[in-house]
Coordinates of C-alpha atoms in Angstrom, one line a residue:
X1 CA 58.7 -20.3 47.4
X2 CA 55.6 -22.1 47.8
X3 CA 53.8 -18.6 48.6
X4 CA 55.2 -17.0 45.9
X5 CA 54.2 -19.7 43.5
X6 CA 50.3 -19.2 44.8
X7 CA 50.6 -15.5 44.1
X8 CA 51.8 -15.3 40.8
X9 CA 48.9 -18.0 39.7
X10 CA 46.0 -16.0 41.4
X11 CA 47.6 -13.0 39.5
X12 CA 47.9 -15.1 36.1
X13 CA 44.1 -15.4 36.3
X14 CA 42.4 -12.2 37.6
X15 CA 44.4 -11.1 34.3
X16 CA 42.8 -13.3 32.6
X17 CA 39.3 -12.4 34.2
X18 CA 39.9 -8.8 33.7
X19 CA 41.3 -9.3 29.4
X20 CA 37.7 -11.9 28.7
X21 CA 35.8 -8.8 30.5
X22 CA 37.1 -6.3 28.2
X23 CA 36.7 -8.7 25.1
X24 CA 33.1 -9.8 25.7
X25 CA 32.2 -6.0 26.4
X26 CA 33.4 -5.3 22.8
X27 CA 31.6 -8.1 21.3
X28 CA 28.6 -6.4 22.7
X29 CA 29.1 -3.1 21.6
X30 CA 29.2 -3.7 18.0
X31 CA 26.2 -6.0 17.7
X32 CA 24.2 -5.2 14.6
X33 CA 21.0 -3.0 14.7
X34 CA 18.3 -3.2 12.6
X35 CA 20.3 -1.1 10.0
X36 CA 22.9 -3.7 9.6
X37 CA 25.6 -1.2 11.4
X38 CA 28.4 -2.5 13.0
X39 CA 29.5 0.7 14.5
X40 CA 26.1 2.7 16.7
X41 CA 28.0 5.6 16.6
X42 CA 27.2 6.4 13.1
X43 CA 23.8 5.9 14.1
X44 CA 21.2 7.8 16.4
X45 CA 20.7 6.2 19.9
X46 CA 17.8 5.7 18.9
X47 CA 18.2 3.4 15.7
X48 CA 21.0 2.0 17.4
X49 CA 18.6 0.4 19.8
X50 CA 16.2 -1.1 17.5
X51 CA 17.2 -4.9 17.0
X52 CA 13.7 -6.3 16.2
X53 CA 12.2 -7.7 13.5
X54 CA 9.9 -5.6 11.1
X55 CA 6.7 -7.9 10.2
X56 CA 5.5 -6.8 6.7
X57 CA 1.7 -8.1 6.2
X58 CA 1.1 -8.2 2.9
X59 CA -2.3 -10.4 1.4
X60 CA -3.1 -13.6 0.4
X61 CA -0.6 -15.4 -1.5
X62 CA -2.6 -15.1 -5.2
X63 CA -2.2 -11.4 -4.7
X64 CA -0.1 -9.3 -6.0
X65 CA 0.7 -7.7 -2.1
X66 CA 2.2 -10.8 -0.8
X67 CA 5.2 -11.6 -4.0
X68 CA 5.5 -7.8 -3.4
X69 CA 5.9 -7.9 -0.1
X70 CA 7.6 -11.3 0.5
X71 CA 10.8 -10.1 -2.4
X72 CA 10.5 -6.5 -0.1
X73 CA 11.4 -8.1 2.8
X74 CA 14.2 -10.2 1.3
X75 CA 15.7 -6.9 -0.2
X76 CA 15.7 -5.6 3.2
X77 CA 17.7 -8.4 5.0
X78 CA 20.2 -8.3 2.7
X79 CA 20.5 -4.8 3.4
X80 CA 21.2 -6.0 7.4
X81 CA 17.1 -4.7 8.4
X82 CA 15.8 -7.8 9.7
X83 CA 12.6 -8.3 8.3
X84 CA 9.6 -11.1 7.2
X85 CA 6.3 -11.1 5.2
X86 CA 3.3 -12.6 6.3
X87 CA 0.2 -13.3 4.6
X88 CA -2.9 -11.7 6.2
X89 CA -6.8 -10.4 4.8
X90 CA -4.8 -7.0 2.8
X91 CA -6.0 -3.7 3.6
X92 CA -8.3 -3.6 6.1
X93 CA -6.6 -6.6 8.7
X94 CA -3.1 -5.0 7.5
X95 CA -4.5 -1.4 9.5
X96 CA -5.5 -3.2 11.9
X97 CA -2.2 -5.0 12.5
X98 CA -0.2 -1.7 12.8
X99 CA -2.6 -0.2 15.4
X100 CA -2.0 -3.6 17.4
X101 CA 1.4 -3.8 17.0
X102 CA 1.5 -6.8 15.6
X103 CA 2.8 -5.3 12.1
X104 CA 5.3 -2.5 11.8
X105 CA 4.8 -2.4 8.2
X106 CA 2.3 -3.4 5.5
X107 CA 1.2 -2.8 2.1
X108 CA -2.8 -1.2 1.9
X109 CA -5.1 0.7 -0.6
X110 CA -4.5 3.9 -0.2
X111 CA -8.2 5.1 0.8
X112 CA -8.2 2.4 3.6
X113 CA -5.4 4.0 5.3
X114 CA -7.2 7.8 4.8
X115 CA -10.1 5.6 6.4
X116 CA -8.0 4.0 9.2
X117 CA -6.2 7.4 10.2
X118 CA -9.1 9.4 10.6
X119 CA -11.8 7.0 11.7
X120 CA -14.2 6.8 9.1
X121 CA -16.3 3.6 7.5
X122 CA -15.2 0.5 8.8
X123 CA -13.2 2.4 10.9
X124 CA -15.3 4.7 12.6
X125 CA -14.6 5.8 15.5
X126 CA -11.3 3.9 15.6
X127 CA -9.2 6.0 14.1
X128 CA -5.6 4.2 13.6
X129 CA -3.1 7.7 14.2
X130 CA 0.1 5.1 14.5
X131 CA -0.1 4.7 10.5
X132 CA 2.3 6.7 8.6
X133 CA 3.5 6.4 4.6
X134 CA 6.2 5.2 3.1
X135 CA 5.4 5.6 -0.5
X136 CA 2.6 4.8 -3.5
X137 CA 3.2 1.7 -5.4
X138 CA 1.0 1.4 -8.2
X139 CA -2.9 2.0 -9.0
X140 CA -5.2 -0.4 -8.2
X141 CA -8.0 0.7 -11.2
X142 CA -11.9 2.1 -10.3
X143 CA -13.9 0.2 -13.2
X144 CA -17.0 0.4 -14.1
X145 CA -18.3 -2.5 -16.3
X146 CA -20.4 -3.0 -18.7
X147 CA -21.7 -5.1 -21.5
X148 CA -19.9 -4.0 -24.9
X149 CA -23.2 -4.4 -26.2
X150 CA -24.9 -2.0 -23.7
X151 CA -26.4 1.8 -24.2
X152 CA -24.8 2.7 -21.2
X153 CA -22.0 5.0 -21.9
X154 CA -21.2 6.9 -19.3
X155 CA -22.0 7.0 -14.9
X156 CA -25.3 9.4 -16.0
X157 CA -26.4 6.7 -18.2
X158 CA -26.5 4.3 -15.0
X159 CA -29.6 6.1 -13.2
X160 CA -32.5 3.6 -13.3
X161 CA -30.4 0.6 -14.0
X162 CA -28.7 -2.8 -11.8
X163 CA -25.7 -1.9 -10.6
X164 CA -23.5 -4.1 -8.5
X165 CA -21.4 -1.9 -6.2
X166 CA -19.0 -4.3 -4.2
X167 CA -19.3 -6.9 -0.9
X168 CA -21.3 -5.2 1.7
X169 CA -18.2 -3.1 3.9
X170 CA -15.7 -3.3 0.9
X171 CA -13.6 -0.4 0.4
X172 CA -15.4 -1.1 -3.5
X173 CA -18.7 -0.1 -2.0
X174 CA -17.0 3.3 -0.5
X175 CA -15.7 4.1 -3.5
X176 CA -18.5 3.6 -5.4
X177 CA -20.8 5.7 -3.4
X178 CA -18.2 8.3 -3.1
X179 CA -18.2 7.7 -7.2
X180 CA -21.5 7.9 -8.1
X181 CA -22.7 11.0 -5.4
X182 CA -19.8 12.9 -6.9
X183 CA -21.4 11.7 -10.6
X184 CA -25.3 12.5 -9.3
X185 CA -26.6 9.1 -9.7
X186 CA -26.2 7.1 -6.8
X187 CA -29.7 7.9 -5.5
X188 CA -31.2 6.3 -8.9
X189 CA -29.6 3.2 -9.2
X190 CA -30.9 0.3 -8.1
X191 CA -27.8 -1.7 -5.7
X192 CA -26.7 -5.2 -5.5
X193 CA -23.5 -6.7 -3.3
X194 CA -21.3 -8.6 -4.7
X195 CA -18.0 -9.2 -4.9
X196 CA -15.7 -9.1 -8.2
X197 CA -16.6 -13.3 -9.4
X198 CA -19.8 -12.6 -8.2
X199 CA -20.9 -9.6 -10.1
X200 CA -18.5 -10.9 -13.3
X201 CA -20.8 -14.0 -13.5
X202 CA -23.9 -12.2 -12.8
X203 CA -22.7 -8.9 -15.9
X204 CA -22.2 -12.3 -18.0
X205 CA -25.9 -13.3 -17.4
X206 CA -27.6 -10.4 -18.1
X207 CA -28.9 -10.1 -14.4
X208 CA -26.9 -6.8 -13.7
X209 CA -26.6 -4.2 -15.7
X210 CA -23.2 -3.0 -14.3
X211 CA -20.0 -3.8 -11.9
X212 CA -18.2 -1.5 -10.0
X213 CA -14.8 -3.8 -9.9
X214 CA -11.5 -2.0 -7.8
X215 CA -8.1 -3.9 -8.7
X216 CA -5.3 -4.0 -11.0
X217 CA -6.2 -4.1 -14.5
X218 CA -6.9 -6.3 -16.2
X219 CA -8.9 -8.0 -13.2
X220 CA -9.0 -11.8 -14.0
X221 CA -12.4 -12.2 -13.1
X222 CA -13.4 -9.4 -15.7
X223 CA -11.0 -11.1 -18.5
X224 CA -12.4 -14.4 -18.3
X225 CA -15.8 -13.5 -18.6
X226 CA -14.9 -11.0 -21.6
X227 CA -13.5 -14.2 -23.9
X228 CA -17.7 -15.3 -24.7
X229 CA -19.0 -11.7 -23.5
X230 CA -17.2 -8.6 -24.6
X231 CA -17.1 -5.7 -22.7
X232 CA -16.3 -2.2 -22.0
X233 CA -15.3 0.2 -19.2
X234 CA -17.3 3.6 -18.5
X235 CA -15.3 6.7 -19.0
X236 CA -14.9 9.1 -15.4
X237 CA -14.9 12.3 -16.0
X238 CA -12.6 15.3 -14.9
X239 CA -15.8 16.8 -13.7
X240 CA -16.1 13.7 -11.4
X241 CA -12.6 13.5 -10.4
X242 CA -12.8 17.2 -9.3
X243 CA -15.2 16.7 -7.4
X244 CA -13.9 14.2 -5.6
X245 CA -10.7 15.8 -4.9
X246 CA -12.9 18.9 -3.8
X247 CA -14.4 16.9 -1.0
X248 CA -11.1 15.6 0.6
X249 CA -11.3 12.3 -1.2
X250 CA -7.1 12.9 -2.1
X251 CA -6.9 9.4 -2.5
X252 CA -8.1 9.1 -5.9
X253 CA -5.6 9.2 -8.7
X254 CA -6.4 9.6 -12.9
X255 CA -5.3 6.7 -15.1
X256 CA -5.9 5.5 -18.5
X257 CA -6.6 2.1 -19.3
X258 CA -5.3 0.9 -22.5
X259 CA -8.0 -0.5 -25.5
X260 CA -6.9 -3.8 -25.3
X261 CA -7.1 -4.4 -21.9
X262 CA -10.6 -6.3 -22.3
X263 CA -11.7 -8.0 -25.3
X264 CA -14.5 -5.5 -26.0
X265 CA -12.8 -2.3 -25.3
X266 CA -12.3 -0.1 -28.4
X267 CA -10.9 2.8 -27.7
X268 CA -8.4 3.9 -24.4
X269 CA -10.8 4.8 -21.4
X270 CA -9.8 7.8 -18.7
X271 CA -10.7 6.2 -14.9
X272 CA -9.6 6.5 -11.9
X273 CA -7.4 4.3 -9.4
X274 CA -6.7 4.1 -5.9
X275 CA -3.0 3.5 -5.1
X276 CA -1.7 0.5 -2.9
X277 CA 1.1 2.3 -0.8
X278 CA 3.5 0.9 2.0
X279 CA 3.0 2.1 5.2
X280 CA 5.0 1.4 8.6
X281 CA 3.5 2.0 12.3
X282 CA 5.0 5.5 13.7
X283 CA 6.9 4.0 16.2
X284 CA 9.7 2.5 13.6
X285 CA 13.0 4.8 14.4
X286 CA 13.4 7.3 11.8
X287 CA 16.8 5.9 9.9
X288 CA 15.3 2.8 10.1
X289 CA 12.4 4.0 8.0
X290 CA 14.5 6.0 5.9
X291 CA 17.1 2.9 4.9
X292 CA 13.5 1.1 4.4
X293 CA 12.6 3.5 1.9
X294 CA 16.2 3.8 0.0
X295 CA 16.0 -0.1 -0.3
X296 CA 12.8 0.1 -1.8
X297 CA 14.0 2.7 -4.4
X298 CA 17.4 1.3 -4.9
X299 CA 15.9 -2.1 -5.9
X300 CA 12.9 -1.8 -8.2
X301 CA 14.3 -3.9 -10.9
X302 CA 14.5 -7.1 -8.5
X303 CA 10.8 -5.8 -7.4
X304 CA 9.7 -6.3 -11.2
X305 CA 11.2 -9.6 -11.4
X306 CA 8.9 -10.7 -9.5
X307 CA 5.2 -9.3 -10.1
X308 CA 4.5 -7.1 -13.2
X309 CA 2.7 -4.1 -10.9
X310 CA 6.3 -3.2 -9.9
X311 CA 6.5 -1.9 -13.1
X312 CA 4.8 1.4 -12.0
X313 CA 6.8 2.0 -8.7
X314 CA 9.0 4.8 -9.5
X315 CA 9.9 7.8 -7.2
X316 CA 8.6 10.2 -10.2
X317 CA 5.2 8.6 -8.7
X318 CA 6.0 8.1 -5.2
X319 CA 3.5 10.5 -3.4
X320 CA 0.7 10.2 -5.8
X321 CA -2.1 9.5 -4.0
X322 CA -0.8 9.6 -0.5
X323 CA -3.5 9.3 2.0
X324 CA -2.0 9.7 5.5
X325 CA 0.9 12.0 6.8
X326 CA 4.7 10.4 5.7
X327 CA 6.9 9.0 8.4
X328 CA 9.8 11.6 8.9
X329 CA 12.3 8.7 7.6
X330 CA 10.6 8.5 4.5
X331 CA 10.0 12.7 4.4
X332 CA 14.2 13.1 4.9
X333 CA 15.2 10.8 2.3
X334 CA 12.3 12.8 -0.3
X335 CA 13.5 15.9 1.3
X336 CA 17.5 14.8 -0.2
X337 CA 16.1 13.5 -3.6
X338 CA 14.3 17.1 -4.4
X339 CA 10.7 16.1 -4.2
X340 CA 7.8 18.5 -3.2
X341 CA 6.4 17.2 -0.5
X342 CA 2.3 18.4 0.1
X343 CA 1.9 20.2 3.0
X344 CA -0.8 18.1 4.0
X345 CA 1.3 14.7 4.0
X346 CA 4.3 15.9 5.9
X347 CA 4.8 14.3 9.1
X348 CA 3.3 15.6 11.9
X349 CA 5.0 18.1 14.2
X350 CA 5.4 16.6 17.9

C-alpha cells in the first residue's frame, strides 16, 4: 500500500512538470514584437523577431526635431512599436548615428542625407548606404536676407557685395554655394562665416550686406532683428531652381514665403527649401517600417498639437524632396495608398 502510495505521488508531479512546461512554452510564444502583435504568425519571421527598441535622435530640445520626434515616438508605443527620442546635434550627428547603429531612426535635412548616402561634403568618402526614407516632413526655407532698405534685389545683384554664407561645414554653406554657382555669382561675392545670430546681428549693423539663413520660416533670429531693422528676402528664380535640379541637387524644393513673414517684406517671395524627412537605418524589418510609417500618417493631428511645422506633413507631400532611396516598408504602404513613386527613390534591389 505503502508502494502504491509513492507511485501515484511521483506520477501526481511529473504531471504537473509536464502541464507548467506546456504553459510557460505558450507564454513565450505570444510575446509581443515590435509591432505590438500578440500572434507572429500574422507576421513575417522576420518582424516577428524584432523585439528591440527603435532610438529616434531627433535635435536639441529648442528645435522643432526633438517635440517632433519625442510626440513620434509616443505615437509609436501606443501603437505596441517600442520606441524613444533622444536629443542629439540634428542632421549631421543624426547620419552619423544610423551608420553606427546607435539610431535606427532620426529626423535630418534632406540634403544631408543625399550627402551622407553618397559620400560627399562632410561626408566624403564616408558614404552612409544603411540610410533609407521614410517620408518628407516639412520645408526648412533657403533665405537670402537683406536690408529692406537695400538695392539688392535679386542673387545677380549680390556680385561685389558681403555676403554671409553660413558656419564653416554647415549644410547652409553647401547650399549656398550650390545656390549662388547655379545663380553665376558665387565667384564675386566677397564670403563671411557665420551662423544664423551671428550674421542676423552683423545684417543689423550694416557690416554684411547679406545672409544666407536655412530654417523654418520665420527664423527667430531674422524676426527679432526685423522689429528696429526691416527686411526683405531675395526672390530665386526658376532659372536657378532648374539648374539645380539639372545637376542632381533633387533635394531642393519651391516654396513661397508669405509677405508678412518679416516686418519688411512687401510682397510674397518664390524660394526654395530643403525638406527635413524621417529616415530609419536599412536594417529595420520591413513591416516594422511600414506600421512606422502608417502611424506617422494616421496621427498628424496629435503631430500638430504639438509643434506648428506639422502642419505641412501630409502624404500629398510625402516624397517631395526625397534624397535617398525609400525603405521597402515605407515603398509598400505608398505602393497601397496609389502614390507614384520616382524611379530613382525606390528601394534598392538586393
Amino acid at each position: 500500500m505503502k508502494k502504491l502510495t509513492t507511485l501515484a505521488l511521483v506520477a501526481v508531479l511529473v504531471l504537473s512538470i509536464v502541464v507548467a512546461g506546456c504553459i510557460g512554452g505558450g507564454q513565450s510564444t505570444e510575446t509581443a514584437s515590435a509591432t505590438g502583435s500578440k500572434s507572429p504568425a500574422t507576421q513575417s519571421s522576420e518582424t516577428a523577431t524584432f523585439s528591440g527598441t527603435i532610438t529616434i535622435y531627433t535635435g536639441g530640445t529648442s528645435g522643432v526635431y526633438y517635440p517632433l520626434g519625442s510626440k513620434y515616438a509616443e505615437l509609436l508605443n501606443k501603437a505596441g512599436i517600442k520606441a524613444k527620442a533622444v536629443t542629439s546635434g540634428a542632421s549631421v550627428s543624426n547620419a552619423k548615428a544610423i551608420g553606427d547603429g546607435n539610431a535606427q531612426a532620426a529626423i535630418m535635412q534632406n540634403d544631408v542625407a543625399y550627402y551622407a548616402y553618397h559620400g560627399l561634403y562632410m561626408f566624403e568618402g564616408k558614404p552612409i548606404k544603411n540610410l533609407r526614407g521614410v517620408a518628407a516632413l516639412y520645408p526648412e526655407t533657403v533665405q537670402f536676407v537683406v536690408r529692406a532698405d537695400s538695392d539688392i534685389k535679386s542673387l545677380q545683384d549680390l556680385a561685389g557685395k558681403k555676403v554671409a554664407i553660413g558656419a564653416p561645414g554647415s549644410g547652409t554653406a553647401v547650399a549656398a554655394e550650390q545656390i549662388l554657382k547655379a545663380a553665376g555669382v558665387w565667384d564675386k561675392i566677397q564670403k563671411v562665416n557665420q551662423d544664423f545670430s551671428q550674421a542676423a546681428q552683423a545684417l543689423k549693423l550694416g557690416q554684411i550686406d547679406a545672409a544666407v539663413i536655412v530654417s523654418g520660416a520665420p527664423t527667430p533670429a531674422i524676426t527679432q532683428i526685423a522689429v528696429t531693422t526691416p527686411v526683405r528676402v531675395i526672390p530665386i528664380s526658376d532659372d536657378v531652381l532648374n539648374k539645380l535640379k539639372s545637376e542632381g541637387y533633387i533635394f531642393y524644393v519651391r516654396q513661397v514665403l508669405p509677405k508678412d513673414t518679416y516686418k519688411g517684406m512687401t510682397e510674397d517671395t518664390p524660394t526654395l527649401a530643403v525638406k527635413a524627412i524621417l529616415v530609419v537605418s536599412a536594417s529595420l524589418p520591413d513591416d516594422v517600417v511600414y506600421e512606422m510609417t502608417k502611424v506617422l500618417f494616421d496621427n498628424v493631428d496629435a503631430l500638430r498639437a504639438v509643434h506648428q511645422k506639422a502642419k505641412y506633413i501630409s502624404l500629398d507631400t510625402a516624397l517631395d524632396g526625397m534624397s535617398i532611396p525609400l525603405h521597402p516598408g515605407a515603398y509598400k504602404y505608398y505602393e497601397e495608398k496609389g502614390l507614384n513613386v520616382p524611379d530613382n527613390i525606390k528601394p534598392p534591389s538586393g
